[in-house]
Coordinates of C-alpha atoms and ligand atoms in Angstrom, one line a residue:
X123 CA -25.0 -105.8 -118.4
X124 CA -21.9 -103.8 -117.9
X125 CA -20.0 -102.5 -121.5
X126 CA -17.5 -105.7 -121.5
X127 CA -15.0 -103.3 -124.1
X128 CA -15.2 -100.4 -122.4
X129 CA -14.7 -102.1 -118.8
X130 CA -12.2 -103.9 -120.1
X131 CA -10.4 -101.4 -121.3
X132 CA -9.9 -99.7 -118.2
X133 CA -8.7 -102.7 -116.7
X134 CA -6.0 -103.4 -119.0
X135 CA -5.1 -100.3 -121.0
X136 CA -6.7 -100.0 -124.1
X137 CA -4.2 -101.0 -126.4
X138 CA -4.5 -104.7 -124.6
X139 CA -8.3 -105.2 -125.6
X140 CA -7.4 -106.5 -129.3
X141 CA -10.6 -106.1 -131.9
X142 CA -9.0 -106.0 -135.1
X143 CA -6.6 -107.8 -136.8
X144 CA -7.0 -111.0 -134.9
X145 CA -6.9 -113.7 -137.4
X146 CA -3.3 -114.9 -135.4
X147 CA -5.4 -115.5 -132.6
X148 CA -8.8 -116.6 -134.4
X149 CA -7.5 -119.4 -136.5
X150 CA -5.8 -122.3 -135.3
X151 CA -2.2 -124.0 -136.5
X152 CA -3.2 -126.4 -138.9
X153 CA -5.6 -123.5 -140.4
X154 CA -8.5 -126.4 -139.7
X155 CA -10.8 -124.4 -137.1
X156 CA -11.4 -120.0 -136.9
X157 CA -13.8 -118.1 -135.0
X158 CA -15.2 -114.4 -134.4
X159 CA -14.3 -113.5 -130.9
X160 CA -15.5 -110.4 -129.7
X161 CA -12.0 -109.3 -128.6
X162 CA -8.9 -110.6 -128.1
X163 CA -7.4 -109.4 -123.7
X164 CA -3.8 -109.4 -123.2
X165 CA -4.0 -109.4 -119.2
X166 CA -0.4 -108.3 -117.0
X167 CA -0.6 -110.5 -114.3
X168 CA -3.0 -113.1 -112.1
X169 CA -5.1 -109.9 -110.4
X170 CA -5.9 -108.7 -114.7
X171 CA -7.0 -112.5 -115.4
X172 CA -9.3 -113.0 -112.4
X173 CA -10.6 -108.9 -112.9
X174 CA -11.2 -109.9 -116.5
X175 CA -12.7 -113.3 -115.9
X176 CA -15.3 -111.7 -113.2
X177 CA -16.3 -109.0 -115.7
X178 CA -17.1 -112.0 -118.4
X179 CA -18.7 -113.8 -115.9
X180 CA -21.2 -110.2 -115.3
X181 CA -21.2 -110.0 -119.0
X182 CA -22.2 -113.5 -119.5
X183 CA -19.6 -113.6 -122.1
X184 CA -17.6 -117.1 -122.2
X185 CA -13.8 -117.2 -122.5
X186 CA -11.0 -118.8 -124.4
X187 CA -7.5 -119.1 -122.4
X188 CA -5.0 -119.0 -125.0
X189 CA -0.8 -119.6 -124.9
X190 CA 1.4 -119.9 -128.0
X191 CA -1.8 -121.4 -129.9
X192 CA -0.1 -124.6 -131.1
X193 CA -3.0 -127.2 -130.3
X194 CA -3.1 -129.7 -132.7
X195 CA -7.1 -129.9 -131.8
X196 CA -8.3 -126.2 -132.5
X197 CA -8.5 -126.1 -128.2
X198 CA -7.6 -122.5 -128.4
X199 CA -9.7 -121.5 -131.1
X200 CA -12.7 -119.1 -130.2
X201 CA -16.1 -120.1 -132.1
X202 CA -18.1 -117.7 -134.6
X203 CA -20.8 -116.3 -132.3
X204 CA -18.9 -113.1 -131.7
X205 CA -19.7 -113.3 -128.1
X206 CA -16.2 -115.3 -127.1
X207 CA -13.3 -113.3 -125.3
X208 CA -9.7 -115.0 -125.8
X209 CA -7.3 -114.8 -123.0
X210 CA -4.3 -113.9 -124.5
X211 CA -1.4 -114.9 -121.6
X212 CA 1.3 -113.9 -123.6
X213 CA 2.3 -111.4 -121.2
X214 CA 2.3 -113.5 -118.0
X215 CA 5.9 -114.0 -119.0
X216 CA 8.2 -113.7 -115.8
X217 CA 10.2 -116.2 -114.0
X218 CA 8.9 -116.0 -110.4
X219 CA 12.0 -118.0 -108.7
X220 CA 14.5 -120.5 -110.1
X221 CA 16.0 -122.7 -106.6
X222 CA 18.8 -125.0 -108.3
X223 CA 19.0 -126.0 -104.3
X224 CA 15.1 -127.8 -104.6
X225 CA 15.2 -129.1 -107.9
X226 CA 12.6 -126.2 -109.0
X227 CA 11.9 -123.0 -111.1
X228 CA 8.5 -120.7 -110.6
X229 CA 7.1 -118.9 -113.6
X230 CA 4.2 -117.7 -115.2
X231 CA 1.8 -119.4 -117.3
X232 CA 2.8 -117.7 -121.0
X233 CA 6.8 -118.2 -120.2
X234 CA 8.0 -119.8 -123.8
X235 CA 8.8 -123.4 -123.6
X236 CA 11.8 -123.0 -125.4
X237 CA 13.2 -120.0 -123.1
X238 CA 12.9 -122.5 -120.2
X239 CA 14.1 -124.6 -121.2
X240 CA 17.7 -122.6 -121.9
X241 CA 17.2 -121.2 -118.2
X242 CA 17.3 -124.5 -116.2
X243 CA 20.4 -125.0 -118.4
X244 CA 21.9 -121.1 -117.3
X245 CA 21.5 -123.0 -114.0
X246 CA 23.0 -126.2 -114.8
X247 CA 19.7 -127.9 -114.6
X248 CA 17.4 -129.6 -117.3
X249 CA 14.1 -128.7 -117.6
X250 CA 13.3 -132.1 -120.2
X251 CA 10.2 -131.3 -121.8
X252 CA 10.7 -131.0 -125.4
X253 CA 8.3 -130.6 -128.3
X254 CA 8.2 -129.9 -132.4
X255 CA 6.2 -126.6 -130.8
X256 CA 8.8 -125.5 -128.3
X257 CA 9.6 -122.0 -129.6
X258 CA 6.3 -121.0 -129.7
X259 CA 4.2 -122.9 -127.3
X260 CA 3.7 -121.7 -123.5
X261 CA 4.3 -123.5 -120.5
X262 CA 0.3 -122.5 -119.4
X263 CA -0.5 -124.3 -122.5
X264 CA 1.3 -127.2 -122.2
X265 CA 0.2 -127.9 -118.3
X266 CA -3.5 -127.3 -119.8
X267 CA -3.0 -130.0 -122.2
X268 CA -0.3 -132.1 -120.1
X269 CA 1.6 -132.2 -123.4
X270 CA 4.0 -135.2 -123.7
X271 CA 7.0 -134.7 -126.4
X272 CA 10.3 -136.4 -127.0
X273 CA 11.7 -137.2 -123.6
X274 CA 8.4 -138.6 -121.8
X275 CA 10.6 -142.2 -121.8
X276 CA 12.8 -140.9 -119.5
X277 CA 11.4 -137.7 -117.5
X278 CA 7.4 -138.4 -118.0
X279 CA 4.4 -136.0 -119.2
X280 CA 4.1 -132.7 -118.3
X281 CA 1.8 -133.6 -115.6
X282 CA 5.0 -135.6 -113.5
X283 CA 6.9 -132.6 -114.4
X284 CA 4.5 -129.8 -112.5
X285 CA 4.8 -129.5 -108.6
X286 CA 2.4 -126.4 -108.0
X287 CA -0.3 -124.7 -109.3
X288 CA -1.8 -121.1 -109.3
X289 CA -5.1 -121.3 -111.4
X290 CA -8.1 -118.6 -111.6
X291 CA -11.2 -120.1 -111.0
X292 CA -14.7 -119.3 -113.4
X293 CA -15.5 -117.2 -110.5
X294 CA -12.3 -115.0 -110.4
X295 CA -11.2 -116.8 -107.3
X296 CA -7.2 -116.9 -107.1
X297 CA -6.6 -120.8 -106.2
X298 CA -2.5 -120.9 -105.1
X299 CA -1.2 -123.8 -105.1
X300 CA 2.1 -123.0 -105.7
X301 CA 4.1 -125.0 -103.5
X302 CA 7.4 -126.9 -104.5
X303 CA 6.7 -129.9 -102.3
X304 CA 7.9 -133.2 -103.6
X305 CA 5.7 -134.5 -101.0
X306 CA 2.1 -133.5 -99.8
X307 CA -0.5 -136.0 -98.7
X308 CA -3.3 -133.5 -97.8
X309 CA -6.5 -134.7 -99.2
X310 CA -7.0 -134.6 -103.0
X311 CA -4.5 -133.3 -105.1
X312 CA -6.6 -130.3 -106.7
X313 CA -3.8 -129.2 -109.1
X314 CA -4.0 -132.5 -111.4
X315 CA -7.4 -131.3 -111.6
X316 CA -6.7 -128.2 -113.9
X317 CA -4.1 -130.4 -115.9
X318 CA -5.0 -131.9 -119.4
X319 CA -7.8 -129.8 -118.1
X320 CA -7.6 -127.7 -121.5
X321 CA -8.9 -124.5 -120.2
X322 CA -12.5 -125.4 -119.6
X323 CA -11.6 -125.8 -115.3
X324 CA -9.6 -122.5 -114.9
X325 CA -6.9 -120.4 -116.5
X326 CA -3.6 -121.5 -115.4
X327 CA -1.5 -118.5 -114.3
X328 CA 2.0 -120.2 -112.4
X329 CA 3.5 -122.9 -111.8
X330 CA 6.5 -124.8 -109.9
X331 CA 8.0 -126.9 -112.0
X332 CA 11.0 -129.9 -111.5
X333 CA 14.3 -129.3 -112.7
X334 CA 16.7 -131.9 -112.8
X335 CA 20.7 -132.2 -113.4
X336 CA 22.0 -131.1 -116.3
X337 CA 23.0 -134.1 -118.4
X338 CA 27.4 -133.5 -119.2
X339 CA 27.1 -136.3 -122.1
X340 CA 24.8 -136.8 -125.3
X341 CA 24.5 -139.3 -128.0
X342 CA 22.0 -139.7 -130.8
X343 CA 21.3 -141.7 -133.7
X344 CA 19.6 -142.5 -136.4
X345 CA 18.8 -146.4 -137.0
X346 CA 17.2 -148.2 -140.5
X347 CA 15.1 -151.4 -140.1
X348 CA 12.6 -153.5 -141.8
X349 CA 9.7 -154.2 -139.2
X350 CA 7.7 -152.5 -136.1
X351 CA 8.5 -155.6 -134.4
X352 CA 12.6 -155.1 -134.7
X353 CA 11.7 -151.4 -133.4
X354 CA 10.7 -153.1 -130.0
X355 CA 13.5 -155.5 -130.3
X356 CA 15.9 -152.4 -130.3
X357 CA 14.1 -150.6 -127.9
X358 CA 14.5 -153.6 -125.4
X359 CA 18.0 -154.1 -126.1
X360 CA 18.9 -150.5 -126.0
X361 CA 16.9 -150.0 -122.5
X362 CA 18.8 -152.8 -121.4
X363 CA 22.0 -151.6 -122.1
X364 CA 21.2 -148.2 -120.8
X365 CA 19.3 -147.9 -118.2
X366 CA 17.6 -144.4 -117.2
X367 CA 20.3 -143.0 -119.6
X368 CA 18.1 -144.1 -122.6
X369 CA 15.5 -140.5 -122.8
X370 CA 14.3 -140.5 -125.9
X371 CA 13.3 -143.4 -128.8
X372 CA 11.0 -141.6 -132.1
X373 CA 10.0 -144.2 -134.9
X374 CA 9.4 -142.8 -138.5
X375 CA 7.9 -144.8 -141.5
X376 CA 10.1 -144.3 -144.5
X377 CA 7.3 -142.3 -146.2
X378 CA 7.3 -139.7 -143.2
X379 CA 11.4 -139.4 -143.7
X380 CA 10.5 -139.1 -147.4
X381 CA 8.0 -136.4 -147.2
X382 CA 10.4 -134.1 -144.8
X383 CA 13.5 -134.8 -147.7
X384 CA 11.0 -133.6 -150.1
X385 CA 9.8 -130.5 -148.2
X386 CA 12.9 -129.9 -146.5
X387 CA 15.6 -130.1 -149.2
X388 CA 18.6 -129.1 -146.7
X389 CA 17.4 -132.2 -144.4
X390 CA 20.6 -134.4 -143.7
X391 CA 21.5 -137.6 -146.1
X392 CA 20.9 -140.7 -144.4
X393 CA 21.5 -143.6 -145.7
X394 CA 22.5 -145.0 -149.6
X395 CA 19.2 -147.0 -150.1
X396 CA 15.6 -146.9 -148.3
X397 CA 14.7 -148.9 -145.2
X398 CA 11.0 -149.2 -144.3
X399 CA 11.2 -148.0 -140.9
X400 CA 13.8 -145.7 -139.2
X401 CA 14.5 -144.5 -135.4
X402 CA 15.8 -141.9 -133.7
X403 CA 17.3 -141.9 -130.2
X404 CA 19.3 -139.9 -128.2
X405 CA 20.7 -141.0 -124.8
X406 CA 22.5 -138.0 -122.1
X407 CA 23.8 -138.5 -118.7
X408 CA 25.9 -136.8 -115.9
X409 CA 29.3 -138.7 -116.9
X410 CA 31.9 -138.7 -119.1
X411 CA 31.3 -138.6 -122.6
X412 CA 33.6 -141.3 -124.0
X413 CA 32.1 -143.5 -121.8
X414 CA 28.4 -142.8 -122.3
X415 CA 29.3 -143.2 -126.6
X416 CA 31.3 -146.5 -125.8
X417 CA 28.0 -147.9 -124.2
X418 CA 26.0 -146.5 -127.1
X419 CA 28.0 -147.7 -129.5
X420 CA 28.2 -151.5 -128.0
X421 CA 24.8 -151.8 -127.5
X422 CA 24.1 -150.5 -131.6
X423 CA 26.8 -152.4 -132.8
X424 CA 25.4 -155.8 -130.9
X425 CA 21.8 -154.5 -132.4
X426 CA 23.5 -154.7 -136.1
X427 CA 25.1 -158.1 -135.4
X428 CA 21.8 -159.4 -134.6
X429 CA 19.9 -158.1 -137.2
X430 CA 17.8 -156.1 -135.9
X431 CA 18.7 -153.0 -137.8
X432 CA 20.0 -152.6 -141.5
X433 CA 22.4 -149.6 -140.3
X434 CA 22.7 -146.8 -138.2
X435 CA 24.2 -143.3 -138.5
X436 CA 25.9 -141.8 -135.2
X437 CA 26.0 -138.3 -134.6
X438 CA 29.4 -137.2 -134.1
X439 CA 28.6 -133.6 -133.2
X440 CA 26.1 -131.6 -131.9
X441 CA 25.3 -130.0 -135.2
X442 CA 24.6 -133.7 -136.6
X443 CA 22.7 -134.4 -133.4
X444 CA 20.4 -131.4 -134.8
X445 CA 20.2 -132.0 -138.0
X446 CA 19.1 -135.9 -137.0
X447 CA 16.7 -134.6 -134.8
X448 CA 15.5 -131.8 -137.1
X449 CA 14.1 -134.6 -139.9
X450 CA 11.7 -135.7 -137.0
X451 CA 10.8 -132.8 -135.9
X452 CA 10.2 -131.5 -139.0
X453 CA 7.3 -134.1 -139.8
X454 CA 4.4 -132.3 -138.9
X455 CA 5.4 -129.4 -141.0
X456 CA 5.9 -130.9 -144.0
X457 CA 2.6 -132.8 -143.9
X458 CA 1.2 -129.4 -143.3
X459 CA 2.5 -128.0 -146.3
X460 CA 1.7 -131.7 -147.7
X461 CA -2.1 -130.7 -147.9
X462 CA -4.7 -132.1 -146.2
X463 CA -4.1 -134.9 -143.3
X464 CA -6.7 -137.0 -141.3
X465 CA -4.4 -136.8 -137.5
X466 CA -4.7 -139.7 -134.7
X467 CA -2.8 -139.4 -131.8
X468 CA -3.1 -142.8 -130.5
X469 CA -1.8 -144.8 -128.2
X470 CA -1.9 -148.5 -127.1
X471 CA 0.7 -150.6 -125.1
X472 CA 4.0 -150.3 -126.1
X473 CA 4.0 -154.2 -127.3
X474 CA 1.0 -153.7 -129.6
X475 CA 2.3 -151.2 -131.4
X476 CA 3.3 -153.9 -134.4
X477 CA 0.2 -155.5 -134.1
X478 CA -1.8 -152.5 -134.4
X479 CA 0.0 -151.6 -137.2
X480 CA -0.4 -154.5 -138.7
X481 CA -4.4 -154.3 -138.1
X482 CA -4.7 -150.8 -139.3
X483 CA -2.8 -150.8 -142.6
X484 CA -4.7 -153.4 -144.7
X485 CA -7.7 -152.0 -143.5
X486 CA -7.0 -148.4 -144.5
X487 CA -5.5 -149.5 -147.9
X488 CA -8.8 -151.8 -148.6
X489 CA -11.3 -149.0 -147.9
X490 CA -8.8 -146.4 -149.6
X491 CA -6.6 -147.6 -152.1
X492 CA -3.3 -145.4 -152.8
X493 CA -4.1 -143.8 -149.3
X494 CA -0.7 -142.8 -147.7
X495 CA -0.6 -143.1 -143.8
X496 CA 2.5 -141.0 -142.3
X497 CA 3.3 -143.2 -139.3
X498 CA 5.7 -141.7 -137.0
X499 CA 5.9 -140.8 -133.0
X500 CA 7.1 -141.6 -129.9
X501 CA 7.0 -145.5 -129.8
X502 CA 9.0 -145.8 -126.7
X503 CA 5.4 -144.6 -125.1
X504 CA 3.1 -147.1 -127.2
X505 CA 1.9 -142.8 -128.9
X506 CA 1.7 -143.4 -133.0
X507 CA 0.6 -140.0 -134.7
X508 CA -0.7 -142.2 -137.5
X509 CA -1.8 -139.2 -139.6
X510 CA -3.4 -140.4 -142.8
X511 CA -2.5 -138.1 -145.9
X512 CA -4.9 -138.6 -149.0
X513 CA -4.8 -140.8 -151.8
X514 CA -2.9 -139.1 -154.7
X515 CA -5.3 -137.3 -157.3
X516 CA -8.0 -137.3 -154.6
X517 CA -8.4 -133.4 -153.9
X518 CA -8.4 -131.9 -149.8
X519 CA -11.9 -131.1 -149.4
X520 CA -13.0 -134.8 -150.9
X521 CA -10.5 -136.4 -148.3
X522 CA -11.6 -134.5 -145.4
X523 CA -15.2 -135.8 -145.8
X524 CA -14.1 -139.2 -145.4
X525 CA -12.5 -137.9 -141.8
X526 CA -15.3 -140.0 -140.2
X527 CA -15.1 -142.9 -141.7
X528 CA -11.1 -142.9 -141.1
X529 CA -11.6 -142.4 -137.7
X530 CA -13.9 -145.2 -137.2
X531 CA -11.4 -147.6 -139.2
X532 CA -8.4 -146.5 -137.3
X533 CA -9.5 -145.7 -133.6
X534 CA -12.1 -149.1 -133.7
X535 CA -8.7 -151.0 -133.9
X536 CA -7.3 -148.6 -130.9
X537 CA -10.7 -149.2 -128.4
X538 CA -10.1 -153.0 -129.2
X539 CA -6.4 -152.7 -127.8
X540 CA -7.6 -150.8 -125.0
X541 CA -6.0 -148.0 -126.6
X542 CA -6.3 -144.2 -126.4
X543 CA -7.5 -142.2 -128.8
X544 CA -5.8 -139.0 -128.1
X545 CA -2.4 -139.6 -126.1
X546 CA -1.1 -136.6 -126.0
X547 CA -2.5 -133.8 -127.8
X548 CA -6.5 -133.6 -125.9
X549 CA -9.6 -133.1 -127.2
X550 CA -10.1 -129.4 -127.9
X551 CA -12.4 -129.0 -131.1
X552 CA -11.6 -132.1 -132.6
X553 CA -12.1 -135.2 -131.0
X554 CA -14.6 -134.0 -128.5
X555 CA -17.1 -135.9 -130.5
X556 CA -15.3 -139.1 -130.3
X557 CA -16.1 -139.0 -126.1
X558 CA -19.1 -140.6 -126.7
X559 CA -17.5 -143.1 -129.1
X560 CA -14.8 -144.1 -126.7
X561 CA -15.6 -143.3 -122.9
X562 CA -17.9 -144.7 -120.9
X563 CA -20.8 -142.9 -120.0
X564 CA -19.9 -142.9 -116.2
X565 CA -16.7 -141.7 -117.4
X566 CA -18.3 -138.9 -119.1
X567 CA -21.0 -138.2 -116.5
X568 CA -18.3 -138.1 -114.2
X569 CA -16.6 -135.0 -116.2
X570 CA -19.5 -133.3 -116.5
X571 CA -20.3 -133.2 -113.4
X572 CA -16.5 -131.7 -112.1
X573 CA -17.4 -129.0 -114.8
X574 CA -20.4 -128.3 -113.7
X575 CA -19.1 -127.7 -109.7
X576 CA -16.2 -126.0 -111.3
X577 CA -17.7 -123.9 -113.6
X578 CA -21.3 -123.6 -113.4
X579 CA -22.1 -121.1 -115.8
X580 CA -20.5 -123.0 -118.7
X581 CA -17.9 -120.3 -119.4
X582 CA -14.4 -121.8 -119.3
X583 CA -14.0 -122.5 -123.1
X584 CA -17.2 -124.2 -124.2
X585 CA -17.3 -126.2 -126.6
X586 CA -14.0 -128.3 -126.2
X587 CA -13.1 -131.4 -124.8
X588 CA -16.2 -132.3 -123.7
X589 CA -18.8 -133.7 -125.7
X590 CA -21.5 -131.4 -127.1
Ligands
FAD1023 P1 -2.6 -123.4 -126.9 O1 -2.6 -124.0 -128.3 O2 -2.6 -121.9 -126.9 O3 -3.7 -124.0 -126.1 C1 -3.9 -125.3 -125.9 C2 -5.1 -125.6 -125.0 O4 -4.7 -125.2 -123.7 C3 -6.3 -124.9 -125.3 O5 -7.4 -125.6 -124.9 C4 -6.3 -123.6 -124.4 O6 -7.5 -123.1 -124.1 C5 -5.6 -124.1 -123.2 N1 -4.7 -123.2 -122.5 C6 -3.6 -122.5 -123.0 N2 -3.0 -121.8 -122.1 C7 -3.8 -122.0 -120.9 C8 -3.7 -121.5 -119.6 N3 -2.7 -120.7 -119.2 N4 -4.6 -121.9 -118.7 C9 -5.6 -122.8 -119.1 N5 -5.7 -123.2 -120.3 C10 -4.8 -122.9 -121.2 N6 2.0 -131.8 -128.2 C11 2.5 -132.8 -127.5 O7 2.0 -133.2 -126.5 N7 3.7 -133.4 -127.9 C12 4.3 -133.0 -129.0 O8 5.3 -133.6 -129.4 C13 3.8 -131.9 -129.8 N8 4.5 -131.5 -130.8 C14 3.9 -130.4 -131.5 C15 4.6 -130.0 -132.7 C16 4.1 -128.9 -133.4 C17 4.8 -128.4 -134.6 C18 2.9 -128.3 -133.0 C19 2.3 -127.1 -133.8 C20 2.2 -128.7 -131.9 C21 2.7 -129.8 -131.1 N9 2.0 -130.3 -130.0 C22 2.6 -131.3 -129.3 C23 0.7 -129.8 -129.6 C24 0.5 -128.7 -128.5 O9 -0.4 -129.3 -127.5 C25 1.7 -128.2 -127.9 O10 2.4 -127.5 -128.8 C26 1.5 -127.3 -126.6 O11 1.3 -128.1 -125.4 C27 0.4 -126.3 -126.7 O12 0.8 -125.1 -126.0 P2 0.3 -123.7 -126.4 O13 0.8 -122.7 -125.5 O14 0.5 -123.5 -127.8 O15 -1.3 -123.9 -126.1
2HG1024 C1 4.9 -134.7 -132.8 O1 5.2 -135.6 -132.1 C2 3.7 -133.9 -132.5 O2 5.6 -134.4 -133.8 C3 2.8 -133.5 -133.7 O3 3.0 -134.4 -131.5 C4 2.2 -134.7 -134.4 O4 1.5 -133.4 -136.3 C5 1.3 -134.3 -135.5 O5 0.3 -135.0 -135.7
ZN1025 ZN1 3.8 -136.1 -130.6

């Protein structure tokens, strides 16, 4: 067997074959999963990944491909055997082509979300996916796990915003499929393959991706109701009203609002009392702004005069649009400095949200009295994170043993709605297991056996996404 370090060392320069100080790249965001890998590569560009990926395939060594390392499922996290490479593709960070002409921009697989984004807009175009994560999550990671976000109402998941593809295979093969075609009827269409693919098909290198105009109007706000049910009934009303303008609709449970006021002191002040359930929702399009907040403002107003929301608060700048914005982003963060959380990324049909709600509540409460579920998400897409936080008094290691039996309660009630169990966030490390809970065994077999043409060997990140 070749010497993987020194061999890879001479492919990338020796300062880009990491074996100390890794723990950034060993342990995952939450701080749930870590791992040993036996080095940490920070390849240039395509021809270093596929060099890099042939030598681990002579090695016999498996690999990781990692991006910003944001997965909410330890998918990027190596395992402890000490025989795992991760790909860093931190440096795959150019912008191949930007064509404002075809809608499109080409880059590399560890190009920033966030700095994207603010290119499409140097161009007067909108590149709409948006995420909690975007500052530090890559675009290779979010194609791998056809990540979803705030705007998937309007613009779709990441997999209706990717045109082309360039992906090295487990055999470091270079498969291009980098093609900005809105149109291409040749057989199957091998790039969805490698999407929400996680890693364990190929490592994403590139990709074409759609732009579209850059919206000239914005208006957000912040609604307070009493019922999931009234959410829907504002959601249907404000649809109504607006069309394809509508992008974006986030529900919060009071206690999730709560919990950022009380880890985030400078969050904004909403309104004089609390309200069981809140909203936030932000319409943009290409027009005038006056007219786009007269619209907005009609269709809330007629939403208060029916009842179906207590109040609402209107952004009247884009500094308030932030801040507004900023107490749901800020959710996940202050559950993780909240301590220990049970995360479900569900989804079911939009119209079941209330009745799944309704289901899960009572249930959770029975089994776990004082329990304290932090309900929030993107209801506009039927996706609840429905992140259970643990009784007060009951300490973080005694809650996290009771994961199982959560799960079960929670994601029983999902299966019977014909729901997901992971909408937007995959598999990774985490929910693997529940595979065989949830998916059928032809579904299953079906998987295994793309892996298994795809990568033979069993080296494209073991371990995740499918069961073990
Ligand atoms: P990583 O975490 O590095 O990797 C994720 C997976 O993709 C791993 O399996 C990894 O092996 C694989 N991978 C990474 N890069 C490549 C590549 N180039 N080729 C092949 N495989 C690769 N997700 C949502 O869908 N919606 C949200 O609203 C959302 N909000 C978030 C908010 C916060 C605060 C955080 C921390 C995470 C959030 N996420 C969300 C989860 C996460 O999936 C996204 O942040 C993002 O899509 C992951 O990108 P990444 O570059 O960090 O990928
Ligand atoms: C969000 O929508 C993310 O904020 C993260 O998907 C959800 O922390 C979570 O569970
Ligand atoms: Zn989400």
């Amino acid at each position: 067997m070749p010497d993987f370090l020194t061999q890879a060392r001479a492919l990338l320069g020796p300062s880009h074959v990491l074996t100390t100080e890794l723990a950034a790249y060993a342990t995952d965001w939450r701080g749930k999963f870590s791992g040993a890998p036996l080095a940490v590569c920070r390849p240039a560009d395509t021809a270093q990944v596929a060099a890099l990926v042939k030598l681990c395939a002579a090695c016999g060594l498996s690999l990781v491909p990692q991006g910003g390392n944001t997965s909410m499922c330890g998918g990027a996290t190596p395992d402890d055997s000490g025989q795992q490479v991760v790909i860093s593709l931190s440096r795959l960070n150019r912008v191949l082509e930007i064509s404002p002409l075809n809608n499109t921009m080409t880059v590399e697989a560890g190009c920033i979300l966030q700095n994207l984004q603010h290119l499409a807009a140097e161009h007067d175009r909108l590149f709409p996916l948006s995420l909690g994560a975007e500052g530090s999550c890559q675009i290779g990671g979010n194609i791998a796990t056809n990540a979803g976000g705030v705007q998937v109402l309007r613009y779709g998941n990441t997999r209706d915003l990717v045109l082309g593809l360039e992906v090295v295979l487990a055999d470091g093969q270079v498969l291009n499929l980098l093609k900005a075609l809105r149109k291409d009827n040749t057989g199957y269409d091998l790039k969805h393959l490698f999407i929400g693919a996680e890693g364990t098909l190929g490592i994403i290198t590139a990709a074409v991706l759609k732009l579209f105009p850059a919206p000239r109007a914005k208006a957000v706000a912040f609604a307070a109701f009493q019922t999931p049910q009234q959410a829907l009934e504002l959601l249907g009303l404000m649809r109504g009203a607006m069309g394809d303008r509508f992008t974006a609709f986030e529900l919060m449970s009071d206690a999730s609002v709560k919990l950022v006021q009380q880890y985030f002191p400078a969050s904004p002040a909403l309104f004089g009392q609390s309200h069981p359930w809140h909203v936030v929702m932000q319409a943009s399009d290409g027009g005038a702004q006056a007219a786009l907040d007269q619209a907005f403002e009609t269709a809330l107003e007629s939403a208060l005069e029916r009842g179906i929301i207590d109040d609402v608060l209107l952004a009247s700048s884009e500094t308030q649009a932030r801040e507004l914005w900023m107490v749901r982003e800020n959710i996940s963060e202050a559950q993780q400095l909240d301590g220990a959380n049970i995360k479900h990324d569900i989804a079911v049909p939009v119209s079941s949200v209330p009745a799944f709600i309704d289901e899960v509540l009572p249930l959770l409460q029975a089994a776990y009295p004082g329990v304290r579920p932090m309900i929030y998400g993107h209801l506009g897409d039927g996706n609840l994170h429905f992140n259970v936080s643990r009784p007060a008094g009951m300490s973080t290691p005694d809650w996290q043993a009771e994961t199982d039996r959560v799960n079960v309660i929670v994601l029983d009630v999902v299966a019977r709605m014909q729901g997901s169990f992971s909408a937007e966030h995959g598999l990774g490390q985490l929910k693997n297991h529940e595979m065989a809970l949830y998916k059928t065994p032809l579904e299953i077999d079906l998987m295994r056996r793309l892996k298994n043409a795809l990568d033979p060997k069993g080296l494209m990140n073991p371990g995740k996404l499918l069961p073990n």
